[in-house]
Amino acid sequence: MVAKILVVEDETQFERLILQRFRRKIRAGTFAFFFAANGREALAILEKEPGIKIVLSDINMPEMNGIELITAIHEKYPLIRTVIVSAYGDMENIRSAMNQGAFDFITKPINFTDLETTINKTLEEVEVLEQAKRSEELAIRNEQLEELDRLKSELFTNIAHEFRTPLTVILGMAEQIKLAPEKWVSTGVDMIHRNGSNLLYLVNEMLDLRKLEAGKIELKMIHGDVIAYIKYIAQSFQALTEQEDILLHFLSSEDELQMDYDPERLLSILSNLLSNAFKYTPAGGHIYLQVDRVLQAIHAAESAERPVDSLKIVVRDTGIGMAESDLPHIFDRYYQADIKEETLETLGGAKTNRTGIGLALTRELTRFMGGEIAVESKVGKGSTFTLLLPILKEQQLGEVQASTKELVKQIASLSVATDAIELFSDGADAKPQLLIVEDNPDILQYISGLLAEDYQLQVAKDGEEGITKALAQIPDIIISDVMMPGKDGFELCETLKLDERTSHIPIILLTAKADAESRLEGLKRGADAYLSKPFQQEELFIRLNQLLALRQKLQAHFAEQIQSTATGNGNQTDNPLLSDMEDSFLARFHQALEANIEEEDFGITEMCNELAMSRAQLHRKIKALTGLSTSHYMRAIRLQKAKLLLESTDLNISEVAYRVGFRDPKYFSRTYSETFGFAPTDTPK
Ligand code: ADP
């Protein structure tokens, strides 16, 4: 390879001498010389001619002297080496040039043999430098590859996880249907269908993203009223928002807007933004979908800064929001913002399926349509996504196909459906959760073996761990050894029975001591049953069944009470099967709701705050006591109150609905009829 050398010298005969001396090497293509008469010219040549390796420079030159020049060169071109040409004996200048990083110097009058040696030596140095630089670059590249590898395997884990949930439901359901077809076939098939669609949707999104990135996607544009279509999408999502306890509001400044659009792609974009809004907004929140026509520059589009007639779509939520530092990345493929554990809890476990694909696809699609998307967000306040699409009118008039409308409904139900896993494991037939607290591995194994078939088992190896697990999981029942290191079974029992979050959980204590005294001690601390080791299998089964049957009786009692024409005076908790503790817990629940009964927005989140429990803890407890989910139970109380008002006052239906926190009288009437079996108008006075 040719070595490029720049010579900076104001004496012109120098150029001739060099060309003469190195003519063979120049002809052979070993050296190529460039000449500059001063510093400024030298810098211009360096700019224009990449790959120069050595600069040979005089020190005393007009304008910029050699020392200034080499300083400038070292700053801008760290791989170039400089050699100073100086008058013989000009030690001072030579010293300062070397101090500025000059690699070597030669003195005038020039000894050309020495010059050639110097050039060769300098070239070797440059070669070493370049090699170092190359291996440094290689190391960086390796690091990048490793990072990519890590991201890929992370993605793989995420995707695998994302697939596992629906697959578990599908397989579990198939099994149930096989075992008890009559009982499961109708719900089961629905769940299998929904989860299967979910998987298909996810796979399609991934494939779409790949196609988009490879530029292999085509738009199927039609010309029609885009507002009507967006409204249709909003309504499809709206129909499902009630179960999530989140309100979706559709706002539009235009009644109608005829333009070109691709219905399926637009659906893809909007469903991603809306389902994210649902996913990252806790119960009780709001989502706004606002559509306007604006004149605005779209930066991503070719038209660049010129304002164009655009459709502006804003999706805003009052959800958990994102940190400033996440915002530049959320449209990147596979990127997921960090969400704090407590925040996740407010969303409920069902809402945490994440892949980081949706927004990447959304941005790619938007750009593909000539539009742009932007985000603003604040942690704890909510997020706003703003989409701009150019309004074009080039296509034939067209209708949204019926199949697309069907797809809208399907996708809306996928996005908003409560997680099937939760439905499944909470279903009437799901196995009860049992926590075994036992420090002896053999006994643990023995008990687990006996019960694994009929229960979902969790284990803890001492009282401390037992308490932690009980609080985290709120199991349906606990079996605990008494004698354990650290906290013993009595302490566990007492702690859990005194804590409102776990006080309802039946506890069976196991001990080797058969004496009446410790039995009494256990019962005093709140144990529900006592078994002394060695115990008969049958004895354990009977005890467990008794306790669970008691709970079912309690739940049945609640179900009956909700449908009966019972008092409804806010004190439905007067139940002989309940302990005082549970009674007072439910009373507090009722009081909190009663105090806010006109507030439509008083939902699960507010209730959790009132009772100082997490969503999951409250859910498991309410479910255990009443057989209902928290939101159903709250609704049941609201409806009870409504029934009482209808029975005993002359308020009309809308007024009653309003009084008990239903803003939509139609929805009120429907749920009322479903609960009591007759319409509000038919309520006996
Ligand atoms: P996914 O939700 O499947 O992880 P997305 O690409 O749709 O994938 O979103 C990427 C990330 O951006 C999410 O993981 C989440 O952290 C964040 N995010 C997206 N939308 C919202 C929103 N409305 N509110 C808060 N965070 C959001």
PDB file of C-alpha atoms in Angstrom, residues 590-602 606 610 638 659-661:
ATOM      1  CA  HIS A 590     -68.551  -1.836  53.593  1.00  0.00           C
ATOM      2  CA  GLN A 591     -68.108   1.395  55.476  1.00  0.00           C
ATOM      3  CA  ALA A 592     -65.375   2.566  53.111  1.00  0.00           C
ATOM      4  CA  LEU A 593     -67.566   1.869  50.109  1.00  0.00           C
ATOM      5  CA  GLU A 594     -70.702   3.290  51.730  1.00  0.00           C
ATOM      6  CA  ALA A 595     -68.890   6.528  52.435  1.00  0.00           C
ATOM      7  CA  ASN A 596     -68.009   6.837  48.763  1.00  0.00           C
ATOM      8  CA  ILE A 597     -70.912   5.048  47.192  1.00  0.00           C
ATOM      9  CA  GLU A 598     -71.818   7.922  44.881  1.00  0.00           C
ATOM     10  CA  GLU A 599     -68.270   8.056  43.550  1.00  0.00           C
ATOM     11  CA  GLU A 600     -68.002   6.104  40.371  1.00  0.00           C
ATOM     12  CA  ASP A 601     -64.241   6.423  40.607  1.00  0.00           C
ATOM     13  CA  PHE A 602     -64.014   4.773  43.988  1.00  0.00           C
ATOM     14  CA  GLU A 606     -58.968   3.385  46.539  1.00  0.00           C
ATOM     15  CA  GLU A 610     -58.400   2.491  52.695  1.00  0.00           C
ATOM     16  CA  ARG A 638     -73.594  -1.014  45.195  1.00  0.00           C
ATOM     17  CA  ARG A 659     -76.687   7.483  43.950  1.00  0.00           C
ATOM     18  CA  VAL A 660     -74.791   4.215  43.955  1.00  0.00           C
ATOM     19  CA  GLY A 661     -72.016   5.292  41.625  1.00  0.00           C
TER      20      GLY A 661
END
